[in-house]
Coordinates of C-alpha atoms in Angstrom, one line a residue:
M1037 CA 1.6 62.7 -4.5
S1038 CA -1.7 62.5 -2.6
G1039 CA -2.0 66.2 -2.3
D1040 CA -1.9 66.6 -6.1
I1041 CA -4.8 64.2 -6.8
D1042 CA -8.0 65.8 -8.1
P1043 CA -10.9 64.7 -5.8
I1044 CA -13.3 64.6 -8.7
V1045 CA -10.9 62.4 -10.7
A1046 CA -10.4 60.2 -7.7
A1047 CA -14.2 59.8 -7.2
R1048 CA -14.7 58.9 -10.8
A1049 CA -11.9 56.3 -10.7
A1050 CA -13.4 54.8 -7.6
A1051 CA -16.8 54.6 -9.2
A1052 CA -15.3 53.1 -12.3
A1053 CA -13.4 50.5 -10.3
L1054 CA -16.6 49.5 -8.4
E1055 CA -18.4 49.3 -11.7
Q1056 CA -15.8 47.0 -13.3
L1057 CA -15.3 44.7 -10.3
P1058 CA -16.0 41.0 -11.3
A1059 CA -17.5 40.4 -7.9
V1060 CA -21.2 41.2 -7.1
V1061 CA -21.4 44.3 -4.9
W1062 CA -24.6 45.7 -3.3
V1063 CA -24.9 48.5 -0.8
F1064 CA -27.9 48.5 1.6
T1065 CA -29.1 51.2 4.0
G1066 CA -31.2 51.1 7.1
P1067 CA -32.6 48.2 9.1
D1068 CA -34.8 47.1 6.2
H1069 CA -31.7 46.9 3.9
V1070 CA -32.8 49.1 1.1
A1071 CA -30.6 48.6 -2.0
V1072 CA -29.0 51.9 -3.0
V1073 CA -25.9 50.8 -5.0
A1074 CA -25.3 47.9 -7.3
N1075 CA -22.3 47.5 -9.6
R1076 CA -22.5 46.1 -13.1
A1077 CA -21.8 42.5 -11.9
A1078 CA -24.7 42.8 -9.5
R1079 CA -27.2 44.3 -11.9
D1080 CA -26.3 41.8 -14.6
Y1081 CA -25.8 38.7 -12.4
R1082 CA -26.5 35.5 -14.3
N1083 CA -27.4 37.6 -17.4
G1084 CA -30.5 38.9 -15.9
S1085 CA -31.3 42.5 -15.1
R1086 CA -31.5 43.3 -11.4
S1087 CA -31.8 47.1 -11.7
H1088 CA -35.4 46.9 -10.5
L1089 CA -34.2 45.9 -7.1
L1090 CA -32.6 49.4 -6.5
G1091 CA -34.7 51.4 -4.0
K1092 CA -36.4 48.3 -2.6
S1093 CA -36.0 46.6 0.7
L1094 CA -34.3 43.3 0.5
R1095 CA -36.8 41.9 3.0
T1096 CA -39.5 42.2 0.4
S1097 CA -37.5 41.4 -2.8
L1098 CA -35.6 38.4 -1.6
T1099 CA -37.2 34.9 -2.2
P1100 CA -37.9 32.6 0.8
E1101 CA -35.1 30.3 -0.2
N1102 CA -32.5 33.0 0.4
R1103 CA -33.7 34.2 3.8
P1104 CA -30.4 33.2 5.5
L1105 CA -28.8 36.2 3.7
I1106 CA -31.3 38.5 5.4
E1107 CA -30.3 37.0 8.8
L1108 CA -26.6 37.7 7.9
L1109 CA -27.3 41.3 7.0
D1110 CA -29.4 41.8 10.2
E1111 CA -26.5 40.5 12.3
V1112 CA -23.9 42.7 10.6
Y1113 CA -26.2 45.8 10.9
R1114 CA -26.8 45.1 14.6
T1115 CA -23.2 44.3 15.6
G1116 CA -21.0 46.0 13.0
V1117 CA -18.9 42.8 12.7
T1118 CA -18.0 41.5 9.3
R1119 CA -19.3 38.0 8.5
T1120 CA -18.7 35.6 5.6
F1121 CA -20.6 32.6 4.4
Y1122 CA -18.5 30.2 2.3
E1123 CA -19.8 28.1 -0.5
T1124 CA -23.4 28.9 0.5
R1125 CA -26.3 27.7 -1.6
I1126 CA -28.7 30.4 -3.0
R1127 CA -31.6 30.2 -5.4
V1128 CA -31.3 32.4 -8.5
D1129 CA -33.9 32.2 -11.3
D1130 CA -35.0 28.7 -10.3
E1131 CA -31.4 27.5 -10.3
D1132 CA -29.1 26.6 -7.4
R1133 CA -25.9 28.6 -7.2
F1134 CA -23.0 28.5 -4.7
V1135 CA -21.5 31.8 -3.5
T1136 CA -19.0 33.1 -1.0
F1137 CA -20.9 36.0 0.5
T1138 CA -19.2 38.7 2.8
A1139 CA -21.1 41.4 4.5
S1140 CA -19.5 44.5 6.2
A1141 CA -20.9 47.4 8.1
L1142 CA -21.4 50.8 6.2
R1143 CA -20.6 53.6 8.6
D1144 CA -21.2 57.4 8.5
D1145 CA -18.6 60.1 9.5
Q1146 CA -19.4 59.4 13.2
A1147 CA -18.7 55.6 12.7
T1148 CA -22.4 54.8 13.2
V1149 CA -23.6 51.8 11.3
I1150 CA -26.1 53.1 8.7
G1151 CA -26.1 50.1 6.3
V1152 CA -24.4 47.0 5.0
I1153 CA -21.9 46.5 2.1
S1154 CA -22.2 43.0 0.6
Y1155 CA -19.5 41.4 -1.6
M1156 CA -20.4 38.1 -3.4
I1157 CA -18.3 35.8 -5.6
D1158 CA -20.0 33.0 -7.5
V1159 CA -18.0 29.8 -6.9
T1160 CA -20.5 27.3 -8.5
D1161 CA -18.3 26.3 -11.4
S1162 CA -15.1 26.0 -9.4
L1163 CA -16.9 24.0 -6.7
L1164 CA -18.4 21.6 -9.2
A1165 CA -15.0 21.2 -10.8
K1166 CA -13.4 20.5 -7.5
H1167 CA -16.1 17.9 -6.6
T1168 CA -15.7 16.3 -10.1
A1169 CA -12.0 16.1 -9.6
Q1170 CA -12.5 14.6 -6.1
R1171 CA -14.8 12.0 -7.5
E1172 CA -12.5 11.1 -10.3
H1173 CA -9.6 10.9 -7.8
A1174 CA -11.6 8.5 -5.6
V1175 CA -12.5 6.4 -8.6
L1176 CA -8.8 6.4 -9.7
Q1177 CA -7.7 5.4 -6.2
A1178 CA -10.2 2.6 -6.1
L1179 CA -9.0 1.4 -9.5
Q1180 CA -5.4 1.5 -8.3
E1181 CA -6.2 -0.5 -5.2
R1182 CA -8.1 -3.1 -7.2
L1183 CA -5.1 -3.5 -9.6
L1184 CA -2.6 -3.8 -6.8
P1185 CA -2.3 -7.2 -5.0
A1186 CA -5.1 -8.0 -2.6
G1187 CA -2.5 -9.0 0.0
L1188 CA 1.1 -10.1 0.6
P1189 CA 2.1 -13.7 1.1
V1190 CA 3.2 -15.2 4.4
L1191 CA 6.3 -17.4 4.2
P1192 CA 8.2 -19.4 6.8
Q1193 CA 11.6 -17.6 6.5
V1194 CA 10.6 -14.3 5.0
R1195 CA 8.8 -11.1 6.1
V1196 CA 7.2 -8.8 3.5
A1197 CA 5.7 -5.4 3.9
A1198 CA 4.5 -2.8 1.3
R1199 CA 3.0 0.6 1.2
Y1200 CA 1.5 2.7 -1.6
R1201 CA 0.8 6.5 -1.5
A1202 CA -0.9 8.3 -4.3
A1203 CA 0.4 11.5 -5.8
G1204 CA -0.7 14.7 -4.3
N1205 CA -2.3 16.0 -7.5
E1206 CA -5.9 14.8 -7.8
L1207 CA -5.4 12.9 -11.1
A1208 CA -1.6 12.3 -11.0
A1209 CA -1.9 8.9 -9.4
G1210 CA -2.3 5.6 -11.2
G1211 CA 1.1 4.4 -12.6
D1212 CA 3.1 2.6 -9.8
W1213 CA 2.8 -1.0 -8.7
Y1214 CA 4.2 -3.6 -6.4
D1215 CA 3.8 -7.4 -6.2
A1216 CA 5.0 -10.4 -4.2
V1217 CA 4.8 -13.9 -5.7
P1218 CA 5.8 -17.2 -4.0
L1219 CA 7.8 -19.4 -6.4
D1220 CA 8.8 -23.1 -6.3
H1221 CA 11.2 -24.4 -3.7
G1222 CA 10.2 -21.7 -1.2
R1223 CA 11.6 -18.8 -3.2
L1224 CA 9.9 -15.4 -3.3
A1225 CA 9.8 -13.0 -6.2
V1226 CA 9.0 -9.3 -5.5
S1227 CA 8.7 -6.5 -8.0
V1228 CA 8.0 -2.7 -8.2
G1229 CA 7.4 -0.7 -11.3
D1230 CA 6.4 2.6 -12.7
V1231 CA 4.3 3.4 -15.8
V1232 CA 4.7 6.6 -17.8
G1233 CA 1.8 9.0 -17.3
H1234 CA -1.0 9.3 -14.8
G1235 CA -4.7 8.8 -14.5
P1236 CA -7.0 5.9 -15.3
G1237 CA -5.1 5.1 -18.5
A1238 CA -1.8 4.7 -16.7
A1239 CA -3.5 2.6 -14.0
A1240 CA -4.9 0.3 -16.7
V1241 CA -1.5 -0.1 -18.3
M1242 CA 0.0 -0.8 -14.8
G1243 CA -2.5 -3.6 -14.2
Q1244 CA -1.5 -5.2 -17.5
L1245 CA 2.2 -5.0 -16.8
R1246 CA 1.9 -6.3 -13.3
S1247 CA -0.1 -9.3 -14.5
V1248 CA 2.3 -10.1 -17.4
L1249 CA 5.3 -9.8 -15.1
K1250 CA 3.6 -12.0 -12.5
A1251 CA 2.8 -14.7 -15.1
A1252 CA 6.4 -14.5 -16.4
L1253 CA 7.9 -15.0 -12.9
L1254 CA 5.6 -18.0 -12.2
D1255 CA 6.5 -19.5 -15.6
R1256 CA 10.2 -18.7 -15.8
G1257 CA 11.2 -18.3 -12.1
D1258 CA 14.1 -16.0 -13.2
A1259 CA 14.3 -12.2 -13.0
I1260 CA 16.1 -11.5 -16.3
A1261 CA 13.9 -13.9 -18.2
A1262 CA 10.7 -12.4 -16.7
L1263 CA 11.8 -8.8 -17.6
A1264 CA 12.7 -10.0 -21.1
Q1265 CA 9.2 -11.3 -21.5
L1266 CA 7.8 -8.1 -20.1
E1267 CA 9.9 -6.1 -22.6
H1268 CA 8.5 -8.2 -25.5
F1269 CA 4.9 -7.4 -24.3
V1270 CA 5.6 -3.7 -23.8
R1271 CA 6.8 -3.4 -27.5
T1272 CA 3.2 -4.4 -28.5
L1273 CA 1.6 -1.8 -26.2
P1274 CA 2.7 1.7 -27.1
P1275 CA 1.3 3.4 -23.9
A1276 CA 3.5 1.2 -21.8
R1277 CA 6.8 2.2 -23.5
G1278 CA 9.1 4.0 -21.1
S1279 CA 7.9 2.1 -18.1
T1280 CA 10.4 0.8 -15.6
A1281 CA 10.6 -2.2 -13.3
C1282 CA 12.7 -3.8 -10.7
V1283 CA 12.6 -7.5 -9.8
V1284 CA 14.2 -9.4 -6.8
I1285 CA 14.1 -13.1 -6.3
F1286 CA 15.0 -14.3 -2.9
D1287 CA 15.8 -17.9 -1.8
P1288 CA 15.5 -18.1 2.0
A1289 CA 17.2 -21.5 2.2
T1290 CA 20.5 -20.0 0.9
G1291 CA 20.1 -16.3 1.5
L1292 CA 20.8 -15.7 -2.2
L1293 CA 19.2 -12.6 -3.6
R1294 CA 19.1 -12.1 -7.4
H1295 CA 18.0 -8.7 -8.7
A1296 CA 17.3 -7.1 -12.1
T1297 CA 16.2 -3.7 -13.2
A1298 CA 14.9 -2.1 -16.4
G1299 CA 15.5 1.6 -16.1
H1300 CA 14.5 1.5 -12.5
P1301 CA 16.3 2.8 -9.3
P1302 CA 18.3 -0.1 -7.7
P1303 CA 17.2 -1.9 -4.5
L1304 CA 18.6 -0.8 -1.2
L1305 CA 20.2 -3.6 0.9
I1306 CA 20.1 -3.0 4.7
E1307 CA 22.6 -5.1 6.7
P1308 CA 21.8 -6.4 10.2
N1309 CA 24.3 -3.9 11.6
G1310 CA 22.2 -1.0 10.1
S1311 CA 24.5 -0.1 7.2
A1312 CA 22.7 0.4 3.9
E1313 CA 24.0 0.3 0.3
F1314 CA 22.3 0.5 -3.0
L1315 CA 22.8 -2.7 -5.0
S1316 CA 25.0 -2.1 -8.0
S1317 CA 24.0 -3.0 -11.6
A1318 CA 24.8 -1.9 -15.1
P1319 CA 22.7 1.0 -16.6
S1320 CA 19.6 -0.2 -18.4
A1321 CA 17.0 1.4 -20.6
P1322 CA 13.3 1.6 -19.6
L1323 CA 11.0 -1.0 -21.1
G1324 CA 10.3 -0.7 -24.8
L1325 CA 13.0 2.0 -25.5
P1326 CA 16.4 1.7 -27.2
G1327 CA 19.3 1.1 -25.0
P1328 CA 21.0 -1.5 -22.8
P1329 CA 18.8 -4.4 -21.8
A1330 CA 17.8 -5.2 -18.2
S1331 CA 20.8 -5.6 -15.9
A1332 CA 21.2 -8.3 -13.2
G1333 CA 23.1 -8.7 -10.0
V1334 CA 23.5 -11.1 -7.1
A1335 CA 23.7 -10.4 -3.4
S1336 CA 23.4 -12.1 -0.1
L1337 CA 20.7 -11.5 2.5
P1338 CA 22.0 -12.7 5.8
P1339 CA 19.6 -13.3 8.8
G1340 CA 18.4 -10.0 10.1
A1341 CA 19.0 -8.1 6.8
A1342 CA 16.4 -6.5 4.5
V1343 CA 16.1 -5.3 1.0
L1344 CA 14.0 -2.3 0.0
L1345 CA 12.4 -1.8 -3.4
Y1346 CA 10.8 1.6 -4.2
S1347 CA 9.5 3.7 -7.0
D1348 CA 11.3 6.7 -8.4
G1349 CA 8.9 9.0 -6.7
V1350 CA 10.9 8.4 -3.5
V1351 CA 14.2 9.7 -4.8
E1352 CA 13.2 11.9 -7.7
R1353 CA 11.3 15.0 -6.6
P1354 CA 11.3 18.5 -8.0
G1355 CA 13.7 20.8 -6.4
A1356 CA 15.7 18.1 -4.7
P1357 CA 18.8 16.5 -6.2
T1358 CA 18.5 12.8 -6.8
E1359 CA 21.7 12.0 -4.9
Q1360 CA 20.5 14.0 -1.9
S1361 CA 17.2 12.1 -1.9
R1362 CA 19.0 8.7 -2.2
Q1363 CA 21.2 9.6 0.8
R1364 CA 18.1 10.7 2.7
L1365 CA 16.5 7.3 2.0
R1366 CA 19.6 5.4 3.1
T1367 CA 19.8 7.4 6.3
V1368 CA 16.1 6.8 7.2
C1369 CA 16.5 3.1 6.6
E1370 CA 19.8 2.8 8.6
E1371 CA 18.2 4.7 11.6
A1372 CA 15.1 2.5 11.4
V1373 CA 17.1 -0.8 11.5
A1374 CA 19.3 0.6 14.3
R1375 CA 16.0 1.0 16.3
G1376 CA 15.1 -2.6 15.7
C1377 CA 12.2 -1.8 13.3
S1378 CA 10.3 -4.6 11.8
P1379 CA 9.6 -4.5 8.0
T1380 CA 6.3 -2.8 8.5
E1381 CA 7.8 -0.2 10.7
L1382 CA 10.6 0.3 8.2
V1383 CA 8.3 1.1 5.3
D1384 CA 6.2 3.3 7.7
A1385 CA 9.4 5.2 8.7
V1386 CA 10.2 5.9 5.0
M1387 CA 6.6 7.1 4.4
A1388 CA 6.8 9.2 7.5
G1389 CA 9.9 10.9 6.0
L1390 CA 7.7 12.0 3.1
A1391 CA 4.9 13.2 5.3
G1392 CA 3.7 16.7 4.6
E1393 CA 5.1 16.7 1.1
T1394 CA 2.9 17.1 -2.0
L1395 CA 4.2 14.3 -4.2
P1396 CA 4.1 14.9 -7.9
D1397 CA 4.2 11.1 -8.5
D1398 CA 3.0 7.9 -6.7
V1399 CA 5.2 6.3 -4.1
V1400 CA 5.6 2.6 -3.7
L1401 CA 7.7 0.8 -1.1
L1402 CA 8.2 -2.9 -0.6
V1403 CA 10.6 -4.5 1.9
V1404 CA 11.7 -8.1 2.1
S1405 CA 13.5 -9.2 5.3
R1406 CA 15.1 -12.4 6.5
P1407 CA 14.2 -12.9 10.2
A1408 CA 17.1 -13.6 12.5
T1409 CA 15.1 -16.5 14.0
D1410 CA 12.5 -18.8 12.4
I1411 CA 9.1 -19.4 13.9
A1412 CA 8.7 -23.1 14.6
P1413 CA 5.5 -25.0 13.8
L1414 CA 3.0 -25.2 16.6
L1415 CA 2.4 -28.5 18.4
L1416 CA -0.1 -28.7 21.3
E1417 CA -1.3 -31.6 23.3
S1418 CA -4.2 -31.3 25.9
P1419 CA -6.8 -33.3 27.7
A1420 CA -9.9 -33.4 25.6
T1421 CA -12.1 -31.5 28.1
P1422 CA -14.3 -28.4 27.4
S1423 CA -12.2 -26.3 29.8
R1424 CA -9.1 -26.9 27.7
L1425 CA -10.6 -25.7 24.4
T1426 CA -9.8 -22.0 25.2
W1427 CA -6.2 -23.0 26.1
L1428 CA -5.8 -24.5 22.7
R1429 CA -7.3 -21.5 21.0
F1430 CA -5.1 -19.1 23.1
H1431 CA -1.9 -20.7 21.7
L1432 CA -3.1 -21.0 18.2
R1433 CA -4.2 -17.3 18.2
H1434 CA -0.7 -16.2 19.3
W1435 CA 1.1 -18.5 16.9
L1436 CA -0.9 -17.0 14.0
A1437 CA 0.1 -13.5 15.2
Q1438 CA 3.7 -14.5 15.4
V1439 CA 3.6 -15.9 11.8
G1440 CA 2.1 -12.6 10.7
V1441 CA -1.3 -13.8 9.4
C1442 CA -3.9 -11.1 8.8
E1443 CA -6.8 -10.8 11.1
D1444 CA -9.5 -12.2 8.7
D1445 CA -7.4 -15.3 8.0
A1446 CA -6.5 -15.7 11.7
I1447 CA -10.2 -15.5 12.8
A1448 CA -11.2 -18.0 10.1
L1449 CA -8.5 -20.5 11.2
Q1450 CA -9.5 -20.1 14.8
I1451 CA -13.1 -20.8 14.0
A1452 CA -12.3 -23.9 12.0
S1453 CA -9.8 -25.3 14.5
G1454 CA -12.3 -24.6 17.3
E1455 CA -14.9 -26.7 15.6
A1456 CA -12.5 -29.6 15.1
T1457 CA -11.3 -29.6 18.7
T1458 CA -14.8 -29.2 20.0
N1459 CA -15.8 -32.3 18.0
A1460 CA -12.9 -34.2 19.6
V1461 CA -14.1 -33.2 23.0
E1462 CA -17.8 -33.9 22.4
H1463 CA -17.7 -37.0 20.1
A1464 CA -14.3 -38.8 20.5
Y1465 CA -14.3 -39.8 24.2
A1466 CA -16.8 -40.7 26.8
A1467 CA -17.3 -38.0 29.5
V1468 CA -16.1 -40.3 32.2
S1469 CA -12.7 -41.1 30.5
P1470 CA -11.5 -38.1 28.5
G1471 CA -8.5 -38.7 26.3
I1472 CA -6.0 -36.5 24.5
V1473 CA -6.4 -34.1 21.6
T1474 CA -3.5 -32.9 19.6
L1475 CA -3.3 -29.7 17.5
S1476 CA -0.5 -28.9 15.1
A1477 CA -0.1 -26.0 12.8
E1478 CA 2.6 -25.2 10.2
L1479 CA 3.2 -22.5 7.6
T1480 CA 4.1 -23.9 4.2
V1481 CA 6.3 -22.3 1.5
D1482 CA 3.3 -21.5 -0.6
S1483 CA 1.8 -19.1 2.0
T1484 CA -0.6 -21.8 3.3
V1485 CA -1.4 -22.7 7.0
R1486 CA -2.0 -26.4 7.5
I1487 CA -3.7 -27.4 10.7
C1488 CA -4.2 -30.9 12.0
I1489 CA -6.4 -32.0 14.9
R1490 CA -6.0 -35.6 16.2
D1491 CA -7.7 -37.7 18.8
N1492 CA -7.4 -41.4 19.7
G1493 CA -11.1 -42.0 20.6
R1494 CA -14.0 -43.5 18.8
W1495 CA -16.5 -41.3 17.0
R1496 CA -19.9 -41.1 18.8
E1497 CA -22.9 -39.6 17.1
P1498 CA -24.0 -36.2 18.7
A1499 CA -27.0 -36.3 20.9
R1500 CA -28.8 -33.5 19.1
E1501 CA -31.6 -33.1 16.6
A1502 CA -30.8 -34.1 13.0
G1503 CA -31.6 -30.6 11.8
Q1504 CA -28.8 -29.2 13.9
R1505 CA -26.0 -31.6 12.8
G1506 CA -23.3 -30.6 10.4
R1507 CA -23.1 -26.9 11.3
G1508 CA -19.6 -27.4 12.8
L1509 CA -18.3 -29.1 9.6
L1510 CA -20.0 -26.4 7.5
L1511 CA -18.1 -23.8 9.4
M1512 CA -14.8 -25.6 8.9
Q1513 CA -15.5 -25.8 5.2
Q1514 CA -16.4 -22.2 4.9
C1515 CA -13.4 -21.0 6.9
T1516 CA -10.7 -23.0 5.0
D1517 CA -9.8 -24.0 1.5
N1518 CA -9.8 -27.7 2.1
V1519 CA -11.0 -29.9 4.9
H1520 CA -10.4 -33.7 5.2
V1521 CA -11.8 -35.8 8.0
H1522 CA -10.3 -39.3 8.5
R1523 CA -12.1 -41.6 11.0
G1524 CA -10.5 -44.9 11.8
A1525 CA -10.0 -47.5 14.6
E1526 CA -7.2 -45.4 16.0
G1527 CA -9.1 -42.1 16.2
T1528 CA -10.1 -39.1 14.0
V1529 CA -7.8 -36.8 12.1
V1530 CA -9.0 -33.5 10.8
E1531 CA -6.7 -31.8 8.3
M1532 CA -7.4 -28.2 7.1
T1533 CA -5.6 -25.7 4.9
R1534 CA -6.1 -22.1 4.1
R1535 CA -4.0 -19.7 1.9
V1536 CA -3.2 -16.8 4.1
W1537 CA -2.1 -13.2 3.6
A1538 CA 0.2 -11.0 5.7
T1539 CA -1.1 -8.7 8.4
E1540 CA -0.9 -5.0 8.0
A1541 CA 0.7 -4.6 11.4
D1542 CA 3.8 -6.6 12.3
T1543 CA 2.9 -8.0 15.7
A1544 CA 5.4 -10.9 15.9
E1545 CA 7.8 -9.3 18.3
A1546 CA 5.1 -8.2 20.8
D1547 CA 3.3 -11.5 20.7
A1548 CA 6.5 -13.5 21.1
A1549 CA 6.9 -12.1 24.6
E1550 CA 3.3 -13.1 25.6
A1551 CA 3.1 -16.7 24.6
D1552 CA 5.7 -19.5 24.6
T1553 CA 4.3 -21.5 21.8
A1554 CA 7.1 -24.0 21.7
A1555 CA 6.5 -25.3 25.3
P1556 CA 3.0 -24.5 26.5
T1557 CA 2.4 -25.0 30.2
T1558 CA -0.6 -25.6 32.3
S1559 CA -0.3 -22.1 33.8
D1560 CA -1.0 -20.6 30.4
A1561 CA -4.6 -21.7 30.9
A1562 CA -5.0 -18.7 33.1
H1563 CA -4.7 -16.5 30.0
A1564 CA -7.6 -18.4 28.3
P1565 CA -10.8 -16.4 28.5
S1566 CA -13.6 -18.3 30.2
L1567 CA -17.2 -17.3 29.5
S1568 CA -19.0 -14.8 31.8
V1569 CA -22.5 -13.4 31.4
R1570 CA -23.5 -10.1 33.0
M1571 CA -27.1 -8.9 32.9
V1572 CA -27.7 -5.1 32.4
A1573 CA -31.1 -3.5 32.6
A1574 CA -32.0 -1.5 29.5
E1575 CA -35.0 0.5 28.2
R1576 CA -36.2 -2.4 26.2
G1577 CA -35.8 -5.6 28.2
E1578 CA -32.4 -6.8 29.5
V1579 CA -29.0 -6.9 27.8
A1580 CA -26.8 -10.0 28.4
V1581 CA -23.2 -9.0 28.0
L1582 CA -21.1 -12.0 27.2
S1583 CA -17.3 -12.0 27.7
G1584 CA -14.7 -14.7 26.8
D1585 CA -15.4 -17.7 24.6
L1586 CA -18.9 -18.9 23.9
D1587 CA -18.1 -22.6 23.6
A1588 CA -19.0 -26.0 25.1
A1589 CA -17.4 -25.2 28.5
G1590 CA -19.6 -22.2 29.2
I1591 CA -22.8 -22.7 27.2
P1592 CA -24.8 -24.7 29.8
A1593 CA -24.6 -22.0 32.5
A1594 CA -25.0 -19.3 29.9
A1595 CA -28.2 -20.9 28.5
V1596 CA -29.8 -20.9 31.9
T1597 CA -29.0 -17.3 32.5
L1598 CA -30.2 -16.1 29.1
R1599 CA -33.4 -18.1 29.1
T1600 CA -34.2 -16.9 32.6
A1601 CA -33.7 -13.3 31.5
A1602 CA -35.9 -13.8 28.5
R1603 CA -38.6 -15.9 30.3
G1604 CA -38.4 -18.4 27.5
G1605 CA -38.9 -15.7 24.8
A1606 CA -41.7 -13.8 26.6
L1607 CA -39.5 -10.8 27.3
P1608 CA -37.4 -9.0 24.6
L1609 CA -33.7 -9.9 25.0
T1610 CA -30.5 -8.3 23.6
V1611 CA -27.3 -10.3 23.6
D1612 CA -24.1 -8.3 23.5
L1613 CA -21.3 -10.3 21.8
T1614 CA -18.9 -7.3 21.3
R1615 CA -16.6 -8.7 24.1
L1616 CA -16.5 -12.3 22.9
Q1617 CA -13.3 -13.7 21.4
H1618 CA -14.7 -16.9 20.0
V1619 CA -18.0 -18.5 19.1
T1620 CA -18.4 -22.2 18.3
S1621 CA -21.2 -23.9 16.4
T1622 CA -22.7 -25.0 19.8
G1623 CA -22.8 -21.3 20.8
V1624 CA -24.5 -20.5 17.5
K1625 CA -27.1 -23.2 18.2
L1626 CA -27.9 -21.5 21.5
L1627 CA -28.4 -18.2 19.7
F1628 CA -30.6 -19.8 17.1
D1629 CA -32.7 -21.4 19.8
L1630 CA -33.0 -18.1 21.7
A1631 CA -34.0 -16.3 18.4
A1632 CA -36.7 -19.0 17.7
E1633 CA -38.1 -18.7 21.2
E1634 CA -38.3 -14.9 20.9
I1635 CA -40.1 -15.2 17.5
S1636 CA -42.6 -17.6 18.9
A1637 CA -43.5 -15.1 21.6
G1638 CA -43.8 -12.3 19.2
N1639 CA -40.4 -10.7 19.9
K1640 CA -37.1 -10.6 18.1
L1641 CA -33.7 -11.3 19.5
T1642 CA -31.2 -8.5 19.1
V1643 CA -27.5 -9.4 18.9
Q1644 CA -24.9 -6.7 19.3
V1645 CA -21.7 -7.5 17.5
A1646 CA -18.5 -5.8 16.3
R1647 CA -17.9 -5.7 12.6
G1648 CA -15.1 -8.0 11.5
S1649 CA -14.9 -9.9 14.8
A1650 CA -14.9 -13.6 15.2
A1651 CA -18.6 -13.5 16.3
H1652 CA -19.5 -11.5 13.2
H1653 CA -17.8 -14.0 11.0
V1654 CA -19.6 -16.9 12.5
L1655 CA -23.0 -15.3 12.6
D1656 CA -22.6 -14.2 9.0
L1657 CA -21.6 -17.7 7.8
T1658 CA -24.5 -19.3 9.7
G1659 CA -27.2 -16.8 8.6
L1660 CA -28.5 -15.8 12.1
A1661 CA -29.5 -12.4 10.6
A1662 CA -32.6 -14.1 9.1
L1663 CA -34.0 -14.7 12.6
A1664 CA -32.4 -12.0 14.7
V1665 CA -31.5 -8.3 14.5
L1666 CA -27.8 -7.7 14.2
D1667 CA -26.8 -4.4 15.8
F1668 CA -23.4 -3.0 15.0
S1669 CA -23.8 0.4 16.7
A1670 CA -22.9 -0.8 20.2
A1671 CA -19.3 -1.8 19.2
S1672 CA -16.7 0.7 20.3

C-alpha cells in the first residue's frame, strides 16, 4: 500500500525511470530556460554528448535554426498551457531531424510556473518510412490504373459501368482487374479477375493476364475457350498460379448471357423486378492449380436486367462470413434496382456499402445492363443558316449524352460536326437562297459514333486568305478517327467516325427529359445558346466575357465589340471563354487575328479558358498558345 512505500526508494525509482525513458526529456527553469535536468536519452541524443548544455540558458546554446523551440518554451512559461509541435523539423549536428516536441509547465508547491518540462520523440525514421510507403503506394496505384482499361466501350443495346478501389493497406493493392471487349455481331465480353499476392509484382502479372484473356476473347469469342487459353498461359507463369477469373459474354440481340468462372465468385443477376440471384455453376479450380476446369453456364438477360461481376474482396473479408457478405451484396443490388438506379449508380451503391471499411484486398465491380428502351439514331434537318447551327449542336450534344459518350469524345465530335455544318452554311448555298443541311448520327456495335452531314448545294470557295483555309478540315481530322468528304453535283457529304468510350456519370435518364431527339421542333432553338459579349473593366485593360457559341452567327458583331475594346490592338485585351459552349474555326480565326493585332502593337492577348472545355480543346489543337497567353486560373 502507498503508506508502506519508502520515500527514498520511490525517489530513486522515479529517477531511474526518468533516466531510462527512450524519449528525450529536458527540464528548464526561469525565463531564460536554464537546463537543470536531462535524462540519458537527452544527454546522448544522436550519439553525441549534450551534458555541456546543463547549467546553460537555452537562449544562448540553441542554434538559430531551432529558434521556434524557444518561442514554444516562452509561451508555455508565460501561459502555463501545454503545447505540442508534431513532426517538427529541427537541426542537429548539421542534419535535419523531425521530432514531436511537447512542453509543459513546471510548477512549485504554490502552483507558480517556475520552468518548463520538455518531452521530445524523434520521428524521423518513421516519418521517412511513411513517406516512402505513400510514394510506393502512389506509384502502385498509377501502375494499376495504367494496366486497367483506359475506358469502357459504348454499345447500342448495352450499358457498362465499372469501379476499382485499392486495398486499404499501402502496398496491398495491385492484383485485381476488369475489362470489357466488343466482339463480332454486336456481342460484348466482360471479365474480372484476381491475382494472388499484392504490390507491383502482382500488378505486372495482372496486366499480363488481362492482355492474354482479352486477346483470347477477340480470337475465340467464347468464354470457356478463352479461359482454357488463359489456363495454358498461367501454367507457364508461376507467379500467376492461383489467380481467378470470371468471364461473361452477352448478346444484346438475343439477350443470351454465357458465363464461365475459374475459381472465381459467380456473377449476380439482377432482374428488372429487383430480385437478384447468383448464377449457378459447377465448382472450378483457380488457374494453374489442380482441380475441376473452368465451369460454364447460360442465362437470359431481359430488357431492364443487369449482371454484376465482382472480385472476391467484395464478399470475402476478415471477420465476416462469406455467405453473410454475399447476402449483403444481393440486398444492396436489389434495393438499388428498386430505386431505379442506372448501372453507374448501381456500382456506386455497392462501393458506398463498403465505405469506411479498411479493405485487405482490392475491390473490382463491373455491371452490364440491358436498357429497357433503345436509343434511336439521330436525324436532324435544318435550314442552312448561321442561326440554326447552335440548334443542330444542341441536339447532337444531348444525343451523345443519352448514348453515354464520355465528355472528351463528345466535345471532339461536337467540334468536328460543327465545322462540317458550318461549311455547309458558308460554302454550299448562296446567302440569298439557303438550302437544307442534314445531320445524322448513329452508334455502331464496335463502340464507334458515325456522323454524316449532307447538303444539296454546290461548293463555293471561301472568301478568305489562302493562309486561313483548311483549319476547319484540320479540326475535323484531329477530332475524329476518319473523315471523308464527297463533293458532287448533288451536294456535299461529310462522313466522320470516332471510337468512343463510356462516360463516368450515367446521364442518359436526365438528358432524355430535356431533349426530344427523335422529333426536334423549331421551339427547341430557344435552348440553343446565342453568342453574347459583355465588357468588364479590369486592372489591365478590359475583359470581354463571351457566352454561348462563338460561331458564324455571332462572330461579326463580336468582332466589332472586341476590336473596339482593344482599339485595334493598342490596348491590352483579355477574352474570357470560360462560359463558351462551342468554338468554330471561324471563331479561332477571330482570336488569331486579335492576337496578331495585339502583338503588332506591343501587347499580348490573354485568353481565359476552362481546362477540358470545348474552347480549350479547339485552342490546343490550333496552337493559339503560340500567340496568346492562355489563363486557366479564372475558370471556376
